[in-house]
Coordinates of C-alpha atoms and ligand atoms in Angstrom, one line a residue:
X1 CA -24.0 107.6 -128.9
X2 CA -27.0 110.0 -130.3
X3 CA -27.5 109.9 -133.8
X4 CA -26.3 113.4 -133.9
X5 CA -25.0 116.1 -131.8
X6 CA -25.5 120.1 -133.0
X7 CA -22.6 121.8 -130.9
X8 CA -23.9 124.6 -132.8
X9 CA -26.3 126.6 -130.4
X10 CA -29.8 127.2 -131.6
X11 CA -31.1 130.8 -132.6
X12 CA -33.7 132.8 -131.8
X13 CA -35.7 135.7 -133.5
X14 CA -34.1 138.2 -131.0
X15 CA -30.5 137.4 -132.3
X16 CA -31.2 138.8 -135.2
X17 CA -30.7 141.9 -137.4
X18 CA -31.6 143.1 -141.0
X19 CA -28.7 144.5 -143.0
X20 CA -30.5 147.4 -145.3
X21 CA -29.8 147.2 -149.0
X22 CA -31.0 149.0 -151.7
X23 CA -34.3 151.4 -151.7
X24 CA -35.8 151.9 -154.8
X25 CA -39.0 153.6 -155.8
X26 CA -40.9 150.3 -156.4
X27 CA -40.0 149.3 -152.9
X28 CA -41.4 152.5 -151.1
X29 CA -43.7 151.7 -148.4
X30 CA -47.0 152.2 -150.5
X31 CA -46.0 150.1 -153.5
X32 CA -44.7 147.0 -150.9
X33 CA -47.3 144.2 -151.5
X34 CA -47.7 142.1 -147.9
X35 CA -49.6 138.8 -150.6
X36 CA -48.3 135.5 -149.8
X37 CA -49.3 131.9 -150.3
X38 CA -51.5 130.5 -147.9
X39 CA -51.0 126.6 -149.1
X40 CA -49.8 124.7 -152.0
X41 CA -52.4 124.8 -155.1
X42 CA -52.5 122.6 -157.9
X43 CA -53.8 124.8 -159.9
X44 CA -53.6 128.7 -159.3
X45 CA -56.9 129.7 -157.2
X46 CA -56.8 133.5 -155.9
X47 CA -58.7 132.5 -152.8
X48 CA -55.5 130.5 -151.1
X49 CA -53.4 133.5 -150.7
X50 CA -53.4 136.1 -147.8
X51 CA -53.3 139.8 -148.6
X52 CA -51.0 140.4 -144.9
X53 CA -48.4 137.7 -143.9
X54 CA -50.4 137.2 -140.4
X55 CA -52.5 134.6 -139.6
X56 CA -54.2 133.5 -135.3
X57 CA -53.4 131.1 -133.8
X58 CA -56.0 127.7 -133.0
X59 CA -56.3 128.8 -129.5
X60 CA -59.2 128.9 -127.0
X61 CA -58.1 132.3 -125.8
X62 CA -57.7 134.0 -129.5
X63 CA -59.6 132.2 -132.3
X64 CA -63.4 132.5 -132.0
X65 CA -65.7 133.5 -134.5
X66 CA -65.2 137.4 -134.4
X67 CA -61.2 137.3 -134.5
X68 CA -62.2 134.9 -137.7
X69 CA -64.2 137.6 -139.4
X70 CA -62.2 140.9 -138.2
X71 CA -59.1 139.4 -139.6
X72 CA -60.4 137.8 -143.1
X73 CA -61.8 141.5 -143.4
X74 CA -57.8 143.1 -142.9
X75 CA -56.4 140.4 -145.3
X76 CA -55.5 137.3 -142.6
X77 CA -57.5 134.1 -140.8
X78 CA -58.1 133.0 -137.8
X79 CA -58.0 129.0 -136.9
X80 CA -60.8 128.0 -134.9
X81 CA -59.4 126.0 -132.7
X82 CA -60.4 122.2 -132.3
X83 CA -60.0 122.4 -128.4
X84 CA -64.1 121.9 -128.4
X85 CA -66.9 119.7 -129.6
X86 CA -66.9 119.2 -132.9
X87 CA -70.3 120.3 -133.4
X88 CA -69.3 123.7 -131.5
X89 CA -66.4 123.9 -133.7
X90 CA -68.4 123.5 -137.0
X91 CA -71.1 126.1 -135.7
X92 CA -68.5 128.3 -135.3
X93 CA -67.3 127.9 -139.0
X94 CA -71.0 128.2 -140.1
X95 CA -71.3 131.5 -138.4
X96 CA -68.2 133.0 -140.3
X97 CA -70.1 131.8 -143.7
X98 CA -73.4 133.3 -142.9
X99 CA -71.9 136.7 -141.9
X100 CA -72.3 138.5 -144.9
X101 CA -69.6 139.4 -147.4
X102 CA -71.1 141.7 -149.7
X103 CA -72.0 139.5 -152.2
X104 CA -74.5 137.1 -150.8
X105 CA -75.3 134.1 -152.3
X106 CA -79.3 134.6 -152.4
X107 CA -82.1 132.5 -151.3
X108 CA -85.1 132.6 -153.7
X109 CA -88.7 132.2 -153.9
X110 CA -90.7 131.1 -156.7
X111 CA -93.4 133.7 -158.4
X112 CA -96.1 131.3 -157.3
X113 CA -95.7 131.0 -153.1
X114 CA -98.2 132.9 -151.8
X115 CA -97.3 136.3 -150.1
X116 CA -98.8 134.5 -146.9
X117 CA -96.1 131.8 -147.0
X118 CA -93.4 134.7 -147.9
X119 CA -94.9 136.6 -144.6
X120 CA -93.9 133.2 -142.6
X121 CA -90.6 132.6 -144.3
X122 CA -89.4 136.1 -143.6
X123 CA -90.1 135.7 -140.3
X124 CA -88.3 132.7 -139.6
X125 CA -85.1 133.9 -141.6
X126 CA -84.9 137.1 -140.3
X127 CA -84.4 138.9 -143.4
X128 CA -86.8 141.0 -145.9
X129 CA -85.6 140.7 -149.0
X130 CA -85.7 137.9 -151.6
X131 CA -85.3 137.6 -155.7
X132 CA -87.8 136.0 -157.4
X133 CA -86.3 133.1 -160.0
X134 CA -87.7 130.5 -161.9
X135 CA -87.0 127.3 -162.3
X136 CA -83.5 127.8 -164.3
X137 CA -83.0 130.5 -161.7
X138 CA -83.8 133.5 -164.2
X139 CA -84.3 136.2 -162.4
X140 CA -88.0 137.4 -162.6
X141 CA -88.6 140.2 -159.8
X142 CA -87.4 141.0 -156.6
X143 CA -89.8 141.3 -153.6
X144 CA -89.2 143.2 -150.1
X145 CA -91.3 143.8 -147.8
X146 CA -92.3 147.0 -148.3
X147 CA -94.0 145.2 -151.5
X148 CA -96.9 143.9 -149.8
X149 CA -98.9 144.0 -146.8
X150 CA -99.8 140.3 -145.3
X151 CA -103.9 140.9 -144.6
X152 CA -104.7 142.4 -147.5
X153 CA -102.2 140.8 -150.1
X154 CA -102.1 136.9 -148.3
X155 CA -103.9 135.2 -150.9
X156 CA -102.1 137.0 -153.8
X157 CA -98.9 135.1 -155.3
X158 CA -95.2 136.7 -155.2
X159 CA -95.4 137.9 -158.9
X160 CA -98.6 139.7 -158.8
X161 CA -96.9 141.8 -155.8
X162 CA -92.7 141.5 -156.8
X163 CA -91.1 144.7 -158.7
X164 CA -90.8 142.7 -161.9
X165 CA -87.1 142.0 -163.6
X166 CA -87.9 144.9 -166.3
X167 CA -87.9 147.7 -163.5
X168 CA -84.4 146.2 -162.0
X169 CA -81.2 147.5 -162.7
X170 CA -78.8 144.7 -162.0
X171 CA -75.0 143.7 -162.5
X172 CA -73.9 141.0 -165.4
X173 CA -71.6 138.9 -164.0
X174 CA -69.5 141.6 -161.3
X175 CA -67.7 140.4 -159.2
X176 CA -66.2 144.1 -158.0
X177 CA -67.3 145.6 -154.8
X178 CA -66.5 149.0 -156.7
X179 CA -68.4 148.2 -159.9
X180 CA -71.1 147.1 -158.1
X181 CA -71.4 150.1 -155.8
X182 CA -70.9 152.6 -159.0
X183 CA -74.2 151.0 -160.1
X184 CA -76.5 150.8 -157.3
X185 CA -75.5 154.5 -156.7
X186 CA -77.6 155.4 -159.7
X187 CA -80.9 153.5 -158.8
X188 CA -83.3 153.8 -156.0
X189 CA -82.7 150.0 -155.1
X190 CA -81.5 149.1 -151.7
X191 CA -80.0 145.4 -153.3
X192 CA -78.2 145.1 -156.5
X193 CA -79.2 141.7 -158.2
X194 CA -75.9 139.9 -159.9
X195 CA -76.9 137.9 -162.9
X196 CA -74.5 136.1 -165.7
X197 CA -75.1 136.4 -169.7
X198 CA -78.1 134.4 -169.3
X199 CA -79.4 136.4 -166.8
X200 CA -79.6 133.9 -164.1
X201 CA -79.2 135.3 -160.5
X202 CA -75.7 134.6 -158.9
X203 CA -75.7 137.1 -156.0
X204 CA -77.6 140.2 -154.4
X205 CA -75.3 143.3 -153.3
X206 CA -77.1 145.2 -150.4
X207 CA -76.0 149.0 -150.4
X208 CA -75.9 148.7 -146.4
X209 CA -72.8 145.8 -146.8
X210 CA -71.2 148.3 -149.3
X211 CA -69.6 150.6 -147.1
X212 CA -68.3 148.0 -144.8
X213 CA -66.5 146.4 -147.8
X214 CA -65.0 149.5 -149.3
X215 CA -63.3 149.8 -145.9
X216 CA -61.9 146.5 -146.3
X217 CA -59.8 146.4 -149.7
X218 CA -57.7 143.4 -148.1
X219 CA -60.7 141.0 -147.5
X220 CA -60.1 137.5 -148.0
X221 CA -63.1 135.5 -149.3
X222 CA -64.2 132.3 -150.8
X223 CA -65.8 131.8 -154.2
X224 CA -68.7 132.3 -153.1
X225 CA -67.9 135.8 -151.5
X226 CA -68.6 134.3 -148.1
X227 CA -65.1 134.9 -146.0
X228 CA -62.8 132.7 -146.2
X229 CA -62.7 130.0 -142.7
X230 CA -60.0 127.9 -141.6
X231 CA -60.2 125.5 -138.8
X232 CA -57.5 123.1 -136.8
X233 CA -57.9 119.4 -136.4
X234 CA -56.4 116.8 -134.4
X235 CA -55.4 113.2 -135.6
X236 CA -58.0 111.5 -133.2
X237 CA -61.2 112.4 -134.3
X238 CA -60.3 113.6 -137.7
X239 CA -62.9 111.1 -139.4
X240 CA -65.8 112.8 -137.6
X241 CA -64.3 116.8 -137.2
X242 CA -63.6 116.8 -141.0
X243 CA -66.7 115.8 -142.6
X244 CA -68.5 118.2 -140.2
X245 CA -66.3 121.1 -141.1
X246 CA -66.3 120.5 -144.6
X247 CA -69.9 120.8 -144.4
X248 CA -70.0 123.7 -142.5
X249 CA -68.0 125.5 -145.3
X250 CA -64.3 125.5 -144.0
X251 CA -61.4 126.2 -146.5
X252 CA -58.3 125.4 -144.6
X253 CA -57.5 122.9 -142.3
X254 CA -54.4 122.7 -139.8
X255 CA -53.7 119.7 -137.2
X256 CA -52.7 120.9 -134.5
X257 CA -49.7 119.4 -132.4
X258 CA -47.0 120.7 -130.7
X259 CA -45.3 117.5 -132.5
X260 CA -46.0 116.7 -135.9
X261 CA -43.3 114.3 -137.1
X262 CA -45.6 111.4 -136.7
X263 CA -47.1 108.8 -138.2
X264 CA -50.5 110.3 -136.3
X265 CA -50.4 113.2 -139.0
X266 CA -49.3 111.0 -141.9
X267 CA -52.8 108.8 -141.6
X268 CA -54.7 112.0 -141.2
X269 CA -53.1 113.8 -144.6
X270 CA -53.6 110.4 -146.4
X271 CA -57.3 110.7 -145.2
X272 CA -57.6 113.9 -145.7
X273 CA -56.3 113.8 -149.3
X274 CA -58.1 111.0 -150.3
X275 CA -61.7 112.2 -148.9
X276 CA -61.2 115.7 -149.5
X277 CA -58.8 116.3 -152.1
X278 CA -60.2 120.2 -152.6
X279 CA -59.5 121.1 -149.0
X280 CA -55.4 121.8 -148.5
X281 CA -54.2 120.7 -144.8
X282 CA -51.0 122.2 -143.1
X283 CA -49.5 119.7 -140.7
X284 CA -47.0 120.5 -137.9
X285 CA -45.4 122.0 -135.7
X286 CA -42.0 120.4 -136.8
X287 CA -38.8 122.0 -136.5
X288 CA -36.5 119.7 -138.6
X289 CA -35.8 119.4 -142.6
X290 CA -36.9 115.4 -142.1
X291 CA -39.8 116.8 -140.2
X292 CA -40.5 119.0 -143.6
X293 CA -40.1 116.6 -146.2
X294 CA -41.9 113.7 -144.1
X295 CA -45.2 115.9 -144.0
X296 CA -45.0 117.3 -147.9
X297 CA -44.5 113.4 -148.7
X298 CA -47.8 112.5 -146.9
X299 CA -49.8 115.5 -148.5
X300 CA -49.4 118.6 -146.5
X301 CA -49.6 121.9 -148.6
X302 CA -48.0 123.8 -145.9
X303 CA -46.0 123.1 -143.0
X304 CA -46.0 124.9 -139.6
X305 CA -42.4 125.3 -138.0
X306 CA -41.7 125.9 -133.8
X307 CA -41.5 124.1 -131.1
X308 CA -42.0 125.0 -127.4
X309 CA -41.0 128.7 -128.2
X310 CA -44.4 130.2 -127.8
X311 CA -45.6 132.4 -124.7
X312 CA -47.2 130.3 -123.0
X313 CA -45.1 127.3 -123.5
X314 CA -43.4 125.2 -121.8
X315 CA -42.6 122.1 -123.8
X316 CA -38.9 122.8 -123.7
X317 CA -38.5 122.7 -120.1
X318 CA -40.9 120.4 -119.4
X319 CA -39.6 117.1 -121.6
X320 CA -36.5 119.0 -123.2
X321 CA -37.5 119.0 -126.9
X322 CA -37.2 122.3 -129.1
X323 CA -35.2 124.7 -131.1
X324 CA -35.0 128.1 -131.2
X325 CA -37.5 129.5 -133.8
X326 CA -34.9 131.3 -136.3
X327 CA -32.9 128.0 -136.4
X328 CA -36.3 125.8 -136.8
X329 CA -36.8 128.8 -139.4
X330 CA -33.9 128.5 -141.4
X331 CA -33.6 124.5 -141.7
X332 CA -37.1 124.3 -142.9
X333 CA -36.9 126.8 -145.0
X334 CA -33.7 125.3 -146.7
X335 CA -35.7 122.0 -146.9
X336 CA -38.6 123.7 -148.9
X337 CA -36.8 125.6 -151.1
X338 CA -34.9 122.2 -152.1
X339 CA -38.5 120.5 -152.4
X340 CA -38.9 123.1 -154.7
X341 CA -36.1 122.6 -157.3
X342 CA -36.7 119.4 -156.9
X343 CA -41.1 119.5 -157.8
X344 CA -41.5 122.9 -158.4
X345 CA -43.7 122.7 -155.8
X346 CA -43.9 125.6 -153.5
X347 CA -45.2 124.8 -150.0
X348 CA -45.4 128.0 -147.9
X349 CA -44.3 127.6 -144.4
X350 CA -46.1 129.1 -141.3
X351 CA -43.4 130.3 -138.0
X352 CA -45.3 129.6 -135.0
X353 CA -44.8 130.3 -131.2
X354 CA -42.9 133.0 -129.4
X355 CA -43.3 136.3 -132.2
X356 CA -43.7 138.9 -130.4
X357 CA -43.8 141.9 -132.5
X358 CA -43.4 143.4 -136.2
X359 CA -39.9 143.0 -135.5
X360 CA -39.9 139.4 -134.9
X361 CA -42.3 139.3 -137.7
X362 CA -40.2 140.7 -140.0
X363 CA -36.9 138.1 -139.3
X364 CA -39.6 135.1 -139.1
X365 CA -40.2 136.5 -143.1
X366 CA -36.5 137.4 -144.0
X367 CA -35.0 134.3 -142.4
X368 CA -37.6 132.3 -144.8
X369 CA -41.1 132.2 -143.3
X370 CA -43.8 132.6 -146.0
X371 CA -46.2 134.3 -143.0
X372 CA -46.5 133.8 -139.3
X373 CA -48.6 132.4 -136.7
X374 CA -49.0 134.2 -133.1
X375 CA -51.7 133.7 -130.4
X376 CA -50.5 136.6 -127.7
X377 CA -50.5 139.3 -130.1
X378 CA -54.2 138.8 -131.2
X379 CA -55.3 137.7 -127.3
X380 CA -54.6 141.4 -126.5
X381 CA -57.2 142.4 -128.8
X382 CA -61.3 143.5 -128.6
X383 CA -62.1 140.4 -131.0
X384 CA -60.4 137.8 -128.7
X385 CA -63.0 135.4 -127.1
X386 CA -62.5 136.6 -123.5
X387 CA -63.3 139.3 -121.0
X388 CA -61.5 142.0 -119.9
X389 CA -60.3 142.3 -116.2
X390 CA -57.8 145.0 -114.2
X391 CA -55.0 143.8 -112.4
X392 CA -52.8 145.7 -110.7
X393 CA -54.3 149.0 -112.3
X394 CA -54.1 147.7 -115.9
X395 CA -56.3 146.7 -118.1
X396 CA -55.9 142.8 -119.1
X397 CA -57.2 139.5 -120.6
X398 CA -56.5 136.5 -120.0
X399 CA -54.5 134.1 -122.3
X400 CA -53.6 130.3 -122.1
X401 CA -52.1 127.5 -123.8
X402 CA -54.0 124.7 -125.7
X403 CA -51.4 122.5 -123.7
X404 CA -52.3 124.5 -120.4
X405 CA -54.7 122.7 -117.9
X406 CA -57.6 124.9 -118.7
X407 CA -57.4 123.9 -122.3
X408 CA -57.2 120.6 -122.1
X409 CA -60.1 119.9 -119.7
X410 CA -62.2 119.4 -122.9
X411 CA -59.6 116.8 -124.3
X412 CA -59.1 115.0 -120.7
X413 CA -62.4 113.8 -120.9
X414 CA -62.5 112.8 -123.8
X415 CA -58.7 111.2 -123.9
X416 CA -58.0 111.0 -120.4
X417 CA -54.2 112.0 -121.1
X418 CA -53.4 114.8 -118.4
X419 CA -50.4 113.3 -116.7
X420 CA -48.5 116.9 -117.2
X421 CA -49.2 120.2 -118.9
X422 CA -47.4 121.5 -121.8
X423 CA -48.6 125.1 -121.7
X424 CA -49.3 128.0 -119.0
X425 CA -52.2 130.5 -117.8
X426 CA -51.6 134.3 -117.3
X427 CA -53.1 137.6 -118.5
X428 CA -51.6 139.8 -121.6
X429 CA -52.3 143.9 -121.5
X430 CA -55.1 144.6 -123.3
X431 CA -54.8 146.3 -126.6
X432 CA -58.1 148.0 -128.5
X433 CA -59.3 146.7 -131.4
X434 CA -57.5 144.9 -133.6
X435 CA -57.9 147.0 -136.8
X436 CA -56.5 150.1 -134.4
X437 CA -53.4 148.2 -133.9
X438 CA -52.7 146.2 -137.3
X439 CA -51.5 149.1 -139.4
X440 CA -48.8 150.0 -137.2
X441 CA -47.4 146.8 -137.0
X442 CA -47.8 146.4 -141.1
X443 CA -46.4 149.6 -141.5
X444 CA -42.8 148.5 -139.3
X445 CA -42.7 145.1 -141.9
X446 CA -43.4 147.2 -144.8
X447 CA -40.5 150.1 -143.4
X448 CA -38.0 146.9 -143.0
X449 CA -38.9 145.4 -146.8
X450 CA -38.3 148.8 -148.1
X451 CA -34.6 149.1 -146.7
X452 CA -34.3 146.1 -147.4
X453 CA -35.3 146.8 -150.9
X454 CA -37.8 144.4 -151.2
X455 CA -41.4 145.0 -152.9
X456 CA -43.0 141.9 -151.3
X457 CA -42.0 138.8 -149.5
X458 CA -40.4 136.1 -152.7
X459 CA -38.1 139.4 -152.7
X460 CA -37.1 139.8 -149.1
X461 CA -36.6 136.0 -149.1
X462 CA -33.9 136.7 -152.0
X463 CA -32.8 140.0 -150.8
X464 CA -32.4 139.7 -147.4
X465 CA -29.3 140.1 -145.6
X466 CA -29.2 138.8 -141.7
X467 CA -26.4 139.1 -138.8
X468 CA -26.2 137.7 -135.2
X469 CA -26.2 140.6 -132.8
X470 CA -24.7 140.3 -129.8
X471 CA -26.3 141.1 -126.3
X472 CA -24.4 144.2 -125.8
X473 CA -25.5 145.4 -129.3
X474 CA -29.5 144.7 -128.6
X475 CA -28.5 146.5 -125.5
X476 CA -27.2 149.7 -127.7
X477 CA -30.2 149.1 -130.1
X478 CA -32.6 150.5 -127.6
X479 CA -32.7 154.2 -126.1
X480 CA -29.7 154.5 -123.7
X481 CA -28.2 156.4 -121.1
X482 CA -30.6 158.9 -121.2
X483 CA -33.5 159.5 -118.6
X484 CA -36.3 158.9 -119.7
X485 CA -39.4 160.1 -117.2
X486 CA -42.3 158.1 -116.7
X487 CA -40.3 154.6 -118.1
X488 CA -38.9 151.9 -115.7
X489 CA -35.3 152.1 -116.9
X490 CA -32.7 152.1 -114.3
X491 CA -31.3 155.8 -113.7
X492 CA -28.7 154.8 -111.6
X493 CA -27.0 152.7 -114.3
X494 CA -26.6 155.6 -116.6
X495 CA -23.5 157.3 -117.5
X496 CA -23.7 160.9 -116.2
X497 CA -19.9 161.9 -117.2
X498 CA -18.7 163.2 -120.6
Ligands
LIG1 P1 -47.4 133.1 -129.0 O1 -47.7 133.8 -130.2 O2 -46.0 133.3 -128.6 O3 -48.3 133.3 -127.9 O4 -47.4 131.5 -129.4 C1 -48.6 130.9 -129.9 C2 -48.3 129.5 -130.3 O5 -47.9 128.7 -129.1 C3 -49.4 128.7 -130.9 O6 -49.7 129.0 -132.2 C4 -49.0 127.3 -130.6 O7 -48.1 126.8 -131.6 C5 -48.2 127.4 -129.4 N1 -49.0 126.9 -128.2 C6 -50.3 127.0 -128.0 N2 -50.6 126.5 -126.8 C7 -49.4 126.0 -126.3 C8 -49.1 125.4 -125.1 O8 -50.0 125.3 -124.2 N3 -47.9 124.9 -124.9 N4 -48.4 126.3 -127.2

């Protein structure tokens, strides 16, 4: 006999309906906050939160370093996927950290180097402008290029050339895009200097980065206002990939597997923990409340839920392991809000594989999901790593499993484990850029939480009233028996009588 039979079918997303309750005016649209928990934190720290329940997945095909900075700038992350050389992976995560934020964490020169040895330095960083400190790093001057001239002025020092610290309007201790910007609107400057009480330098502010981040009031970033980077691992070479990421400047860490209820991910938590014990790690994909409280047990401080429901997966029907996401959804969730009573910790959990659209979003986050995890949605986009191509008239890109046979040709040689393929290859319609297409689909969530009646997600969790649908009634949910032209419905199956 099996240890247990669930006669109960599993659900999916599309089974699903929102009941509406009651609107108020805190839960119109613009006063419906999309913050959520990223991972469990010790102690509260403002950077491990995302400002839109939406995060990409650690795929080849979606999560390179432009999707990673595109969607820390609209309030998510991207998970550079660990399908790749871990020196390739932790470039990658270095490049997100150099792109600049806005506040940039400075390099200096001392008032004694030579302006021929500035000339030389500037050329091999590619940048013109640096703050002059001393040895406490008090700021003493800044220096541009436009501040000396490298025939003339070599064999002068940086301080006889620098605008000196006197002339400088700076910032004490700002850490406000806003603030920063009121200021360096009143000077001539083209970098605001950031200094604290003892007026050592912290960060410059360029007034070219300003703009940018005034467009971005979601932005996720680290402390250091570099944006925020999260990365997958796997549990084989998670004693080389993690040092090298953590040097590199990651923040988050997921393993990826489509099966984490092992004792695979329980060494690499442990190690992670005890190594790294700043860095939080979310282990999955499980699908089970044993799965749940196995992983928070061993360290994870958030859990991934779904198995073999993604688009380009095949798990299910190829060794018959699964469960339909709303049912992985709701057991989990039960499972962590019991862990919760019982710690009072709160460990956010992550729906993964097969969300297609706000709407699925929006049941992932009702039925219990803290925020969600999807690969097609962001491999339709401008910022995925791949080309465009037309098929068939249309314009697409291509998208692919980490389990597909193009994925895993990396990991074969390394692992030599093909025997059979877990995931598929195919194309998705292309889409635009990602920040053309966000808003819509945060704009449906935030129209569901306000019938609803919910003002941000712990609310809709509380709030939220679900019901099975049946086929006939998805059927009567969309536009019917009407024609409608240019659309592939079928106008011989309408009814044309009264
Ligand atoms: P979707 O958003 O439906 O495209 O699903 C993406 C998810 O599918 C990923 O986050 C991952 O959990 C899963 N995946 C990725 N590759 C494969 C595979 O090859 N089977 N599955």
């Amino acid at each position: 006999m099996p240890k247990k039979i669930h006669l109960e079918p599993s659900r999916t997303l599309m089974e699903f309906r929102l009941l509406p309750g009651l609107t108020t005016e805190q839960t119109l649209i613009h006063n419906i906050s999309l913050r959520t928990p990223m991972a469990y934190q010790e102690e509260e720290d403002s950077k491990y939160y995302l400002n839109i329940p939406i995060v990409a997945a650690a795929m080849q095909s979606v999560s390179g370093v432009k999707m990673a900075i595109e969607l820390a700038k609209l309030g998510g992350t991207a998970f550079i996927y660990c399908s790749q050389p871990i020196e390739s992976q932790a470039e990658m995560i270095r490049q997100i950290k150099r792109y600049k934020a806005g506040f940039v964490p400075p390099e200096t020169v001392s008032p004694d180097m030579l302006i021929r040895d500035l000339y030389e330095l500037t050329r091999q960083r590619g940048y013109n402008t640096f703050p002059v400190v001393d040895e406490q790093k008090h700021l003493l001057g800044i220096i541009t290029k436009n501040d000396y001239d490298v025939k003339p002025h070599g064999d002068l020092t940086v301080k006889e050339r620098m605008i000196p610290r006197k002339e400088l309007t700076v910032g004490v201790n700002i850490d406000n895009i806003k603030q920063a910007n009121t200021l360096l609107r009143e000077t001539h400057q083209s970098v605001l200097p950031i200094v604290d009480e003892q007026d050592r330098l912290l960060f410059l502010v360029f007034r070219k980065d300003i703009r940018n981040h005034l467009d971005n009031p979601h932005e996720i970033l680290d402390e250091h206002k570099r944006y925020f980077a999260s990365a997958a691992i796997n549990t084989h070479d998670y004693m080389e990939r993690v040092p090298a990421l953590v040097e590199a400047g990651v923040d988050f860490l997921a393993i990826d597997s489509s099966d984490g209820h092992s004792v695979f991910q329980q060494k690499t938590l442990e190690w992670v923990r005890e190594h790294y014990p700043h860095i939080p790690v979310m282990g999955g994909n499980i699908i089970t409340e044993d799965g749940f409280d196995f992983l928070v047990e061993h360290g994870a401080r958030a859990v991934k839920v779904g198995m073999g429901s993604g688009s380009i997966c095949i798990t299910q029907e190829q060794k018959g392991t699964g469960r339909g996401l709303a049912t992985a959804i709701i057991k989990v969730a039960e499972a962590r809000d019991r862990y919760f009573k019982k710690s009072g910790r709160y460990i956010p959990i992550v729906a993964d594989g097969g969300i297609v659209n706000s709407k699925d979003i929006v049941i992932a986050l009702a039925l219990g999901a803290d925020y969600v995890m999807m690969g097609r949605y962001f491999a339709r986009m401008d910022e995925s790593p791949t080309e465009k191509v037309t098929i068939h008239n249309r314009v697409m890109k291509p998208y692919w499993g980490e389990g597909s046979a193009r994925a895993r040709e990396w990991k074969e040689a390394r692992y030599h484990q093909l025997i059979f393929v877990e995931g598929v290859e195919g194309f998705v319609q292309y889409a635009g850029k990602l920040r053309d297409n966000l808003p819509e689909t945060l704009a449906k969530i935030k129209a569901a939480m306000s019938s609803v009646g919910a003002a941000n997600i712990r609310e809709l969790h509380e709030k939220a009233e679900l019901e099975v649908v049946s086929a006939l009634s998805i059927r009567e949910g969309k536009a019917h028996d009407i024609y409608l032209p240019g659309s592939e419905n079928d106008y011989t199956a309408i009814d044309w009588g009264n």
